[in-house]
PDB file of C-alpha atoms in Angstrom:
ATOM      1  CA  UNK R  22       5.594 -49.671 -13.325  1.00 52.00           C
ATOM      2  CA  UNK R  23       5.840 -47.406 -10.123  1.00 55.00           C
ATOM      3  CA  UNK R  24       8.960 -45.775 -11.499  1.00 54.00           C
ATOM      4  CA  UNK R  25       7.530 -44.818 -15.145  1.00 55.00           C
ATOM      5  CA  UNK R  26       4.079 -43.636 -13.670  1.00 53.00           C
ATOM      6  CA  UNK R  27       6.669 -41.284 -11.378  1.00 55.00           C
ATOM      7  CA  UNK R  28       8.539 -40.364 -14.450  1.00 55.00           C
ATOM      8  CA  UNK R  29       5.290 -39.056 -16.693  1.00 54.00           C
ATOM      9  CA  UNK R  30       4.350 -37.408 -13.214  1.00 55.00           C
ATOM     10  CA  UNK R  31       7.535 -35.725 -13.158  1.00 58.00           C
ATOM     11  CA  UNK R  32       7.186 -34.888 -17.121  1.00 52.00           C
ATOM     12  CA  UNK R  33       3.579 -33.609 -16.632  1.00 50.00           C
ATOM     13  CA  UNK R  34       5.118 -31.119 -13.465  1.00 54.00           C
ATOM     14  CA  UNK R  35       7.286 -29.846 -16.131  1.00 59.00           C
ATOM     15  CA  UNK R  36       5.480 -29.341 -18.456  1.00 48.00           C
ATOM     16  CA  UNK R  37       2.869 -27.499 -16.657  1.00 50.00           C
ATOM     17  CA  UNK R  38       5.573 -25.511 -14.582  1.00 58.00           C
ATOM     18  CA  UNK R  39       6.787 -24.541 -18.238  1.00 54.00           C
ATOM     19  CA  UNK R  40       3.473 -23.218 -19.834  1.00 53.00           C
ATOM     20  CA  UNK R  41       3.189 -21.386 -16.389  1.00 55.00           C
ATOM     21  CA  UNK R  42       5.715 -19.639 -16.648  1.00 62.00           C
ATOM     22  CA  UNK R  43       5.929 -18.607 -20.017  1.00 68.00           C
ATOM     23  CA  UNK R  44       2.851 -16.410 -18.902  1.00 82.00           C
ATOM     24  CA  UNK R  45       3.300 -12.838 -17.684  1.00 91.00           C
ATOM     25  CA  UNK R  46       2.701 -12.454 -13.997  1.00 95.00           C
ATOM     26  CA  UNK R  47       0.434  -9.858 -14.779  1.00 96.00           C
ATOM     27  CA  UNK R  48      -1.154  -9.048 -18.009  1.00 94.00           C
ATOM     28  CA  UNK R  49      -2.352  -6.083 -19.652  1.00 95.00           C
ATOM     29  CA  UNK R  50      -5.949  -5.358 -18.922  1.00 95.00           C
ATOM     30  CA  UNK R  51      -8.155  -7.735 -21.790  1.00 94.00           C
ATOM     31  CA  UNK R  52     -11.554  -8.026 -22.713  1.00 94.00           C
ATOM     32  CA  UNK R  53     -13.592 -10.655 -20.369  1.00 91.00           C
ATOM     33  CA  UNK R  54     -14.920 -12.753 -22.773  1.00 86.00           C
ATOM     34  CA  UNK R  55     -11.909 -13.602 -23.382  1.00 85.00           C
ATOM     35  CA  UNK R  56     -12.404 -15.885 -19.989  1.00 83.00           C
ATOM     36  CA  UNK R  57     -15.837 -17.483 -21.415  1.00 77.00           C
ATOM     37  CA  UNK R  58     -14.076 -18.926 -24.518  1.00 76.00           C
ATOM     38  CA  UNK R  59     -10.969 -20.135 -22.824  1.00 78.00           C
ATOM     39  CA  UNK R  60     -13.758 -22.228 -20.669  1.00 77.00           C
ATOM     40  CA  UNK R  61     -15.886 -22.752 -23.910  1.00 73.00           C
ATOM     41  CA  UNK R  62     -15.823 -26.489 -23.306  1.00 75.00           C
ATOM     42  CA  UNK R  63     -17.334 -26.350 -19.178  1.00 73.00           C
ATOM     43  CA  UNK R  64     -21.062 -25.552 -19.587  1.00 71.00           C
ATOM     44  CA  UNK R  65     -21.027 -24.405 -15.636  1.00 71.00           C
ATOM     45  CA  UNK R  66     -18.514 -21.646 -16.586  1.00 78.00           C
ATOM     46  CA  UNK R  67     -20.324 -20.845 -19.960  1.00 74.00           C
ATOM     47  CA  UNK R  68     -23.064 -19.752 -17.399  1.00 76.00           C
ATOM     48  CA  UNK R  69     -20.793 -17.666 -15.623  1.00 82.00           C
ATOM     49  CA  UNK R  70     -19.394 -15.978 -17.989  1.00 82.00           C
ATOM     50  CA  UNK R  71     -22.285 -15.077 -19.098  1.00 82.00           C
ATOM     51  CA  UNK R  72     -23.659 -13.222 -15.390  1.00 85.00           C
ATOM     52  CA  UNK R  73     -20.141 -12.043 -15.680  1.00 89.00           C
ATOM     53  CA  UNK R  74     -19.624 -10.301 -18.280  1.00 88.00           C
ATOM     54  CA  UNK R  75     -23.053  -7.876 -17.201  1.00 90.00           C
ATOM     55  CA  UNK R  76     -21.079  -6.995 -14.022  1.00 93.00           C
ATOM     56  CA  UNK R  77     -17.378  -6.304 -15.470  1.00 95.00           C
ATOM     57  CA  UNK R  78     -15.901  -5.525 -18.606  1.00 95.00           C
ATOM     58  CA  UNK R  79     -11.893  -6.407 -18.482  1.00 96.00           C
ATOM     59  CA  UNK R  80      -9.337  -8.648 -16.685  1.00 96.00           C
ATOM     60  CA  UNK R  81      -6.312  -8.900 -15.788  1.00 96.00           C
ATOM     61  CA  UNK R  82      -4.431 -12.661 -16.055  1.00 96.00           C
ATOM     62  CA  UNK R  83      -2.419 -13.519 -13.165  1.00 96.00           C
ATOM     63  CA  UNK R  84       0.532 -16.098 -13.414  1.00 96.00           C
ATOM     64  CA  UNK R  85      -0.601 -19.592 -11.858  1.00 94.00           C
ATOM     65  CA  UNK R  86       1.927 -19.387  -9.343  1.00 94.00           C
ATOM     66  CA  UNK R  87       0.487 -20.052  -5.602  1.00 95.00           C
ATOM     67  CA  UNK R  88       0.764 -16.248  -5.689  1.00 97.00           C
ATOM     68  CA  UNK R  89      -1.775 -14.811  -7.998  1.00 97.00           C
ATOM     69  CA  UNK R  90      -4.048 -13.633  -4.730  1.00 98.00           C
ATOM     70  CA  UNK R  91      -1.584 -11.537  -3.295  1.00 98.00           C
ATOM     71  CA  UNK R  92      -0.360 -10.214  -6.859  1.00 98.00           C
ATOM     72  CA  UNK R  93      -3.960  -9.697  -7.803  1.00 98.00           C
ATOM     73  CA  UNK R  94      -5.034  -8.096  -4.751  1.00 99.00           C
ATOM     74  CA  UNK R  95      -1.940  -5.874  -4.110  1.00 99.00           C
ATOM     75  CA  UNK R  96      -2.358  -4.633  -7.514  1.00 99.00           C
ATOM     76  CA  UNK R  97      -5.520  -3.589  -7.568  1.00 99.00           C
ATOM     77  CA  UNK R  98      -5.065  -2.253  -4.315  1.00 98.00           C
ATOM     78  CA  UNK R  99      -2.580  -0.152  -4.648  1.00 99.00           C
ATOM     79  CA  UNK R 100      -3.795   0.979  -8.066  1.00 99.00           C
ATOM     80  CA  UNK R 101      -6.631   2.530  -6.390  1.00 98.00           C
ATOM     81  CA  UNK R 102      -4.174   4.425  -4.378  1.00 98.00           C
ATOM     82  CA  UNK R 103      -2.598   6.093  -6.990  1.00 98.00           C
ATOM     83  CA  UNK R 104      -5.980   6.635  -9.489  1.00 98.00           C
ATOM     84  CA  UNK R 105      -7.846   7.851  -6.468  1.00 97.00           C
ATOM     85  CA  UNK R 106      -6.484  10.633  -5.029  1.00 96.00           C
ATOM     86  CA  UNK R 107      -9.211  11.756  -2.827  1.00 95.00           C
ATOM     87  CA  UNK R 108      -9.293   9.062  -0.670  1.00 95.00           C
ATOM     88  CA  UNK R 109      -7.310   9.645   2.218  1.00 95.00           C
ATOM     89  CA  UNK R 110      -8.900   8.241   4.800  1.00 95.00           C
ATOM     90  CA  UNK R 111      -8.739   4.490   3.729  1.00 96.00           C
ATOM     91  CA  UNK R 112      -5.242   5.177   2.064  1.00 97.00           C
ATOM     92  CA  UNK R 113      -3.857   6.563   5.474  1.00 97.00           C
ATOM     93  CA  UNK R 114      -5.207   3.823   7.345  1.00 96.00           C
ATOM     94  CA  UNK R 115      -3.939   1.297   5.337  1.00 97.00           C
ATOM     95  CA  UNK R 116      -0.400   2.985   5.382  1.00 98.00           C
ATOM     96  CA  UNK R 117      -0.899   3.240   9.107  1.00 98.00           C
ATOM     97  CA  UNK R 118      -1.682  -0.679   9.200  1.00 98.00           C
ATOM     98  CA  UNK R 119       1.623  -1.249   7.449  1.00 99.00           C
ATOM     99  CA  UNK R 120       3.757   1.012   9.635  1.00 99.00           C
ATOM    100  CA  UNK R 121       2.597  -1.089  12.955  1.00 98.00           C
ATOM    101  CA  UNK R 122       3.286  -4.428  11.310  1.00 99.00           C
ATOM    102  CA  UNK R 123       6.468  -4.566  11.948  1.00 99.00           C
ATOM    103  CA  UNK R 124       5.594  -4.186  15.817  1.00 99.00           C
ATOM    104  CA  UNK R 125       2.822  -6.174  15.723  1.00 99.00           C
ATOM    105  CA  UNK R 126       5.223  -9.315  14.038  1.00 99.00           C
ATOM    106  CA  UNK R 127       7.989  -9.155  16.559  1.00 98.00           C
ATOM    107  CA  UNK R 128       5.425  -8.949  19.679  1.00 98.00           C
ATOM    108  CA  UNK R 129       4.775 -12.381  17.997  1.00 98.00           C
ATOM    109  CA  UNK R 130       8.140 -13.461  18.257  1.00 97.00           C
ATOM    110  CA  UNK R 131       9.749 -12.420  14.542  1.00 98.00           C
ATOM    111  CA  UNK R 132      13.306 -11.802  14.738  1.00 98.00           C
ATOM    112  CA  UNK R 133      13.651  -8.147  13.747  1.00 98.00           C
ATOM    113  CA  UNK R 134      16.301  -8.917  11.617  1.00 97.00           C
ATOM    114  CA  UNK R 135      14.371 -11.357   9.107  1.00 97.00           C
ATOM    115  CA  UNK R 136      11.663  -8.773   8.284  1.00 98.00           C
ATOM    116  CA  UNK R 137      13.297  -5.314   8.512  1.00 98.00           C
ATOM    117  CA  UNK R 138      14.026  -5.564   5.050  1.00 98.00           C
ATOM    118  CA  UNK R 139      11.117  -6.795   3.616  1.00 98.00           C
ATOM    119  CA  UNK R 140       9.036  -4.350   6.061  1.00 99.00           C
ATOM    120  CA  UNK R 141      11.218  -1.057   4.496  1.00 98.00           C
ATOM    121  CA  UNK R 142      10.457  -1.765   0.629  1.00 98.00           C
ATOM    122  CA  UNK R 143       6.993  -2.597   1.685  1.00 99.00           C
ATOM    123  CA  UNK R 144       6.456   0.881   3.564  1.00 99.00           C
ATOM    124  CA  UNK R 145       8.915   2.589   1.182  1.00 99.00           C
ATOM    125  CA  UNK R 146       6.604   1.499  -1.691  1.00 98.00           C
ATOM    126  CA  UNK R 147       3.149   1.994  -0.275  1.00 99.00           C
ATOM    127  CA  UNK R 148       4.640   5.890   0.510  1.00 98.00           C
ATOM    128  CA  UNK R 149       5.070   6.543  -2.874  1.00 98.00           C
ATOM    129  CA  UNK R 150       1.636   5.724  -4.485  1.00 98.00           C
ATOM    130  CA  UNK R 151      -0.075   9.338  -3.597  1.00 97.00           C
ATOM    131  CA  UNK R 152       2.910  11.020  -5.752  1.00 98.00           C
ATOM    132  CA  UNK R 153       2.631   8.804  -8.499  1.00 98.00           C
ATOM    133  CA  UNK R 154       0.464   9.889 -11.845  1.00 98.00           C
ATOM    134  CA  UNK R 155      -2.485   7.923 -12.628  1.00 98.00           C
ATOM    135  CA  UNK R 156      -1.457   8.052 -16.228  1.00 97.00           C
ATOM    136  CA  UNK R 157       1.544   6.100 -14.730  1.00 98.00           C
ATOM    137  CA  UNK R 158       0.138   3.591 -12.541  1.00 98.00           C
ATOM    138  CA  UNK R 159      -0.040   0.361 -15.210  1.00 97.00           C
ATOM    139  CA  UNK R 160       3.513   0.836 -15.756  1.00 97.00           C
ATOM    140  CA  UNK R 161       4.559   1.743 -12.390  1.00 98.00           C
ATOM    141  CA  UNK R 162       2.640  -1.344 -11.032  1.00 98.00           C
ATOM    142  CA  UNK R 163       3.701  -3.717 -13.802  1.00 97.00           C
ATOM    143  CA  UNK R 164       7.393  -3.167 -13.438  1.00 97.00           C
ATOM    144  CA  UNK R 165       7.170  -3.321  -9.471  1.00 97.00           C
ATOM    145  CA  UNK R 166       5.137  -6.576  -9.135  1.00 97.00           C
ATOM    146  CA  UNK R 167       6.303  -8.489 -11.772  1.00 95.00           C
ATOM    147  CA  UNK R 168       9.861  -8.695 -11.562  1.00 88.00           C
ATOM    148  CA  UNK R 169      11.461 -11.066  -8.862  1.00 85.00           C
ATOM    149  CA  UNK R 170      13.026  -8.975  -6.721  1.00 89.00           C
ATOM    150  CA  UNK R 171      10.790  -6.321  -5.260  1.00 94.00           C
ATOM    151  CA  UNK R 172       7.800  -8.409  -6.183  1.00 97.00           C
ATOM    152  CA  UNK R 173       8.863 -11.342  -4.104  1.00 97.00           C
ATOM    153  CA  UNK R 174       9.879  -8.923  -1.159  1.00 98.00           C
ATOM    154  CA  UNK R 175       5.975  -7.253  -0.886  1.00 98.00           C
ATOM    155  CA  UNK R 176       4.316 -10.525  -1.588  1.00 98.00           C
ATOM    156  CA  UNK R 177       6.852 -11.972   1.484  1.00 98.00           C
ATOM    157  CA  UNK R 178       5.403  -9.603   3.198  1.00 99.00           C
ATOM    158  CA  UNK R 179       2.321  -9.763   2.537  1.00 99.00           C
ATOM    159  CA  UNK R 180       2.243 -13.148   3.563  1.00 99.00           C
ATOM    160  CA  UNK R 181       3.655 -12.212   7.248  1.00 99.00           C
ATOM    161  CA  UNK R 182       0.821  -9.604   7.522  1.00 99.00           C
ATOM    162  CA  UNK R 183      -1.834 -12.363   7.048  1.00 99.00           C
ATOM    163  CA  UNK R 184      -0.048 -14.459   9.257  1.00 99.00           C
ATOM    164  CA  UNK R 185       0.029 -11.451  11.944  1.00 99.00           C
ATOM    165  CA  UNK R 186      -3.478 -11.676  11.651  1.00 99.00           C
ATOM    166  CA  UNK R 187      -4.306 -15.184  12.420  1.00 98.00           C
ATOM    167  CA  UNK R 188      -1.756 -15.218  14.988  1.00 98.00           C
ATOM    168  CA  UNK R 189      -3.268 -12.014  16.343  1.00 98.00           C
ATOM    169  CA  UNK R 190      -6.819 -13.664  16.423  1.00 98.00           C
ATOM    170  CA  UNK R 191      -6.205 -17.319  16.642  1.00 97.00           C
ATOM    171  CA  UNK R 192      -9.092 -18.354  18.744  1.00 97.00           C
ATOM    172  CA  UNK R 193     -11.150 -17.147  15.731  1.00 96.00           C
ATOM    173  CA  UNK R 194      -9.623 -19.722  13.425  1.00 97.00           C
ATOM    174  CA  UNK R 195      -8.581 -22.381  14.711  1.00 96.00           C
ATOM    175  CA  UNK R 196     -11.869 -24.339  14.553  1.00 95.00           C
ATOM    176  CA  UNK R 197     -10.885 -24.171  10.453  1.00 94.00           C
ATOM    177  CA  UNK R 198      -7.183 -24.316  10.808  1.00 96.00           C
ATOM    178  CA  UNK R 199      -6.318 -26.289  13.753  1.00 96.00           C
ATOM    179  CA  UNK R 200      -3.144 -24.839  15.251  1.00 98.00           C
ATOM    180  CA  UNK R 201      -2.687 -21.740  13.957  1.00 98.00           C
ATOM    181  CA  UNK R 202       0.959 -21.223  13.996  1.00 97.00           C
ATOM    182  CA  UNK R 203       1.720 -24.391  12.277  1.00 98.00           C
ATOM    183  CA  UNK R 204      -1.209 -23.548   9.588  1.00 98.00           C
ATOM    184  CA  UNK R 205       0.534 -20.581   9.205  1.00 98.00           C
ATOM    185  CA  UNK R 206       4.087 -21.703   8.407  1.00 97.00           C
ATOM    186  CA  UNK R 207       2.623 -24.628   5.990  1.00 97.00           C
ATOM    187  CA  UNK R 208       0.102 -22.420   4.067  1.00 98.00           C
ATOM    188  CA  UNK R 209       1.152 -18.709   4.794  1.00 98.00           C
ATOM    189  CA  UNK R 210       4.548 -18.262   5.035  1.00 98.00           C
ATOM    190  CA  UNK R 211       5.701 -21.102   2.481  1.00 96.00           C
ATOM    191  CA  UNK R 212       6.520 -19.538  -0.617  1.00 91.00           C
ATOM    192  CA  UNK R 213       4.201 -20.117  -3.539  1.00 94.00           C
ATOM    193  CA  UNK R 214       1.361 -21.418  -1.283  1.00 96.00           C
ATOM    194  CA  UNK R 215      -2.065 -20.708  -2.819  1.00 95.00           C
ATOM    195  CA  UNK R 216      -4.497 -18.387  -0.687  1.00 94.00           C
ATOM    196  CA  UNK R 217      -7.996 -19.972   0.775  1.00 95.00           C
ATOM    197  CA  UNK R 218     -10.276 -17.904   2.449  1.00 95.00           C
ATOM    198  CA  UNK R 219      -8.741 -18.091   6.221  1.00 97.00           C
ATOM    199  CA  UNK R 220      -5.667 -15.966   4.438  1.00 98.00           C
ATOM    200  CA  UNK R 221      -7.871 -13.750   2.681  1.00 98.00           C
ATOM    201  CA  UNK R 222      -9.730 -12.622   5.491  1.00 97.00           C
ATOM    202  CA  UNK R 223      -6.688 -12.242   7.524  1.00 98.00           C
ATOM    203  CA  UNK R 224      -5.263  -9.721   4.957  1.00 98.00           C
ATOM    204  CA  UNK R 225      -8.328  -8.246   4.316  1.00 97.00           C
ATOM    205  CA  UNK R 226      -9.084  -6.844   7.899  1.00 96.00           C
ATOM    206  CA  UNK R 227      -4.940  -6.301   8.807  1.00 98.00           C
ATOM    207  CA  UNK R 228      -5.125  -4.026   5.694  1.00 97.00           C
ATOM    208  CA  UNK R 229      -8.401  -2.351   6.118  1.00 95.00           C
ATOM    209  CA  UNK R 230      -8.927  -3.245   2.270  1.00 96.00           C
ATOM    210  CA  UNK R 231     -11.698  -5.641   1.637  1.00 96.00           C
ATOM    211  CA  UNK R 232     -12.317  -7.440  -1.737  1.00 97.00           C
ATOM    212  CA  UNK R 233     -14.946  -9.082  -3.853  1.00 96.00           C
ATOM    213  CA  UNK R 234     -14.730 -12.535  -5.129  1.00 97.00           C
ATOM    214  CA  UNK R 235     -16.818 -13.600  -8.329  1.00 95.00           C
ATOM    215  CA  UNK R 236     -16.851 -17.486  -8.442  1.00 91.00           C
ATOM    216  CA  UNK R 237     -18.974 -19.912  -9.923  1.00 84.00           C
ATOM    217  CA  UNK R 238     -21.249 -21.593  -8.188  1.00 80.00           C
ATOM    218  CA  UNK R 239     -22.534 -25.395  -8.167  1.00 75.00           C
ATOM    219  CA  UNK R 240     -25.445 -24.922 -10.255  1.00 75.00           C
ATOM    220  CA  UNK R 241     -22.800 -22.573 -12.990  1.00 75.00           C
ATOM    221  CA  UNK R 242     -24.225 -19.528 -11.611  1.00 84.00           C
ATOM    222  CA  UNK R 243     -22.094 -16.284 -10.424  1.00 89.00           C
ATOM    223  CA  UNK R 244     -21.610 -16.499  -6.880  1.00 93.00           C
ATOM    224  CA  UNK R 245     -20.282 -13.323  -5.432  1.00 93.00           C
ATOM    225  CA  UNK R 246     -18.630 -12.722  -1.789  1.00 94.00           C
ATOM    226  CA  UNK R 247     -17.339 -10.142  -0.270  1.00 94.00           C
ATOM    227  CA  UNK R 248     -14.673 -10.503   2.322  1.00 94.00           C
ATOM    228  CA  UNK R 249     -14.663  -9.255   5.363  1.00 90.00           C
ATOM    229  CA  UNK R 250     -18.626  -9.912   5.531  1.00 86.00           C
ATOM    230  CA  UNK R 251     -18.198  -6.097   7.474  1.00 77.00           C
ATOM    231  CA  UNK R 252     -20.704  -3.828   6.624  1.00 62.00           C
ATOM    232  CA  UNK R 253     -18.080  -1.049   7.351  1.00 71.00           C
ATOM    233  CA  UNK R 254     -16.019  -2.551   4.371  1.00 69.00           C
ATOM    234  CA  UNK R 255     -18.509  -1.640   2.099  1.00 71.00           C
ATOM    235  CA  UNK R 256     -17.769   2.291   2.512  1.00 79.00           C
ATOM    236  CA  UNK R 257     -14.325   1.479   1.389  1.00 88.00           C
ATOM    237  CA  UNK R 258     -12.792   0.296  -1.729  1.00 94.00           C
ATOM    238  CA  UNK R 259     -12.227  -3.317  -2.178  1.00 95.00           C
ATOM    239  CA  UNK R 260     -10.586  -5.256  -4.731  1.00 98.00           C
ATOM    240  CA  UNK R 261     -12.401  -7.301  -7.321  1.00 98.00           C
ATOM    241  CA  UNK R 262     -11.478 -10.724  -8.460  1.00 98.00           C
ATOM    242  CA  UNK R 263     -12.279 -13.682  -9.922  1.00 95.00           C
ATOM    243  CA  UNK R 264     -12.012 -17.140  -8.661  1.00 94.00           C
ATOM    244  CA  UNK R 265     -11.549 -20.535 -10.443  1.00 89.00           C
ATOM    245  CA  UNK R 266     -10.750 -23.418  -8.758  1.00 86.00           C
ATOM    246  CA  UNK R 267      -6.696 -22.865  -7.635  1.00 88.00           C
ATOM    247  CA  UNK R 268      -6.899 -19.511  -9.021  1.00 94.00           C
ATOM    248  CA  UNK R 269      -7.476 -15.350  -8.899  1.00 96.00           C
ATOM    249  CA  UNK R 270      -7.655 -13.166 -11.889  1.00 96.00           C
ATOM    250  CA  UNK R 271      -8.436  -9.327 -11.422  1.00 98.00           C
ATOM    251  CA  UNK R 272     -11.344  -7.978 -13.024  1.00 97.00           C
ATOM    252  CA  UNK R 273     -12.690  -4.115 -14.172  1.00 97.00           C
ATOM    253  CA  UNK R 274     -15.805  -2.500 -14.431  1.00 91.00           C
TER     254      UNK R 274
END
């Protein structure tokens, strides 16, 4: 009995690893009621949808991975970069957080040598956005974070900034965490590891690059939050998702 309920557990794994990834890592930009009928059948999200769809107008699907935060949010992010021109001041600080990573994770005791490379594509990249056209950007950012090789490299990296972070400011989190560096290695660093809100504000404030999250609430209402609760984050762009239990989507006004 305990082997065949193992076996359809196994099947069902597959199965769902299958239908996951037959779905784009990032999709073109669609209309968001497409979200309300693909949750036609939960009442709470009907509500939602509803709130939501006066706020934003598109969305971008992420790939149920364990990494559709960090796709979501780098996307969006460094879109910005590259439609926005004019904002210097948050772009340079943001490059400037990048460049001191790399210090900043071997004061914590990285080995230079494991994050050199993933620390030069990440720079390299982030370099390039102010000479990139904004007619360009989809395609630019499409074919950089959704292939799996320089995708997996900035979302690696990614992941070692928000551990920086919470290494950085452990007292701060460990209340929520417990120890912080072996929170970090389970739920950071781990590949494929979905993001909670400890990582999210960890990136968040590294970067200098807030976000919005639009999530329904008990009662099927739109509950939005905005992370880091800084008021000086609201000068600045952030990104803005949506959040469904397990997962991040990217939405457009």
């Amino acid at each position: 009995m305990q082997k065949q309920i193992r076996l359809n557990e196994d099947y069902q794994n597959q199965l769902r690893q299958e239908i996951e990834e037959a779905s784009p890592f990032i999709s073109d930009v669609t209309p968001v009621d497409i979200l309300k009928a693909e949750y036609a059948d939960n009442f709470k999200f009907s509500d939602c949808f509803e709130a939501l769809q006066t706020r934003y107008k598109t969305v971008r699907r992420l790939r149920r991975d364990g990494n559709c935060f960090y796709r979501a949010y780098l996307f969006q992010t460094f879109e910005h970069f590259i439609i926005n021109k004019t904002d210097t001041k948050q772009y340079l600080r943001f490059l400037k957080a990048i460049e001191g990573s790399k210090a900043d994770l071997m004061a914590l005791g990285y080995d230079e040598i494991a994050i050199e490379d993933f620390y030069d594509l990440f720079v390299a990249e982030v370099k390039k956005l102010p000479d990139i056209s904004p007619a360009e950007a989809q395609q630019h950012l499409l074919k950089l974070l959704c292939n799996k090789e320089e995708a997996v490299y900035l979302i690696m990296y990614a992941r070692f900034m928000t551990a920086c972070y919470l290494k950085q400011n452990s007292i701060l989190f460990e209340d929520f965490v417990g120890d912080v560096a072996s929170f970090c290695m389970r739920e950071v660093e781990a590949v494929d590891v979905e993001c909670d809100h400890p990582q999210i504000i960890a990136i968040t404030n590294y970067l200098g690059v807030g976000v919005e999250i639009n999530s329904v609430g008990p009662k099927g209402n739109l509950e939005v939050i905005k992370l880091p609760e800084d008021a000086d984050f609201d000068q600045g762009f952030r990104a803005k998702l949506l959040y469904v239990p397990g997962h991040y989507d990217a939405l457009y006004q």
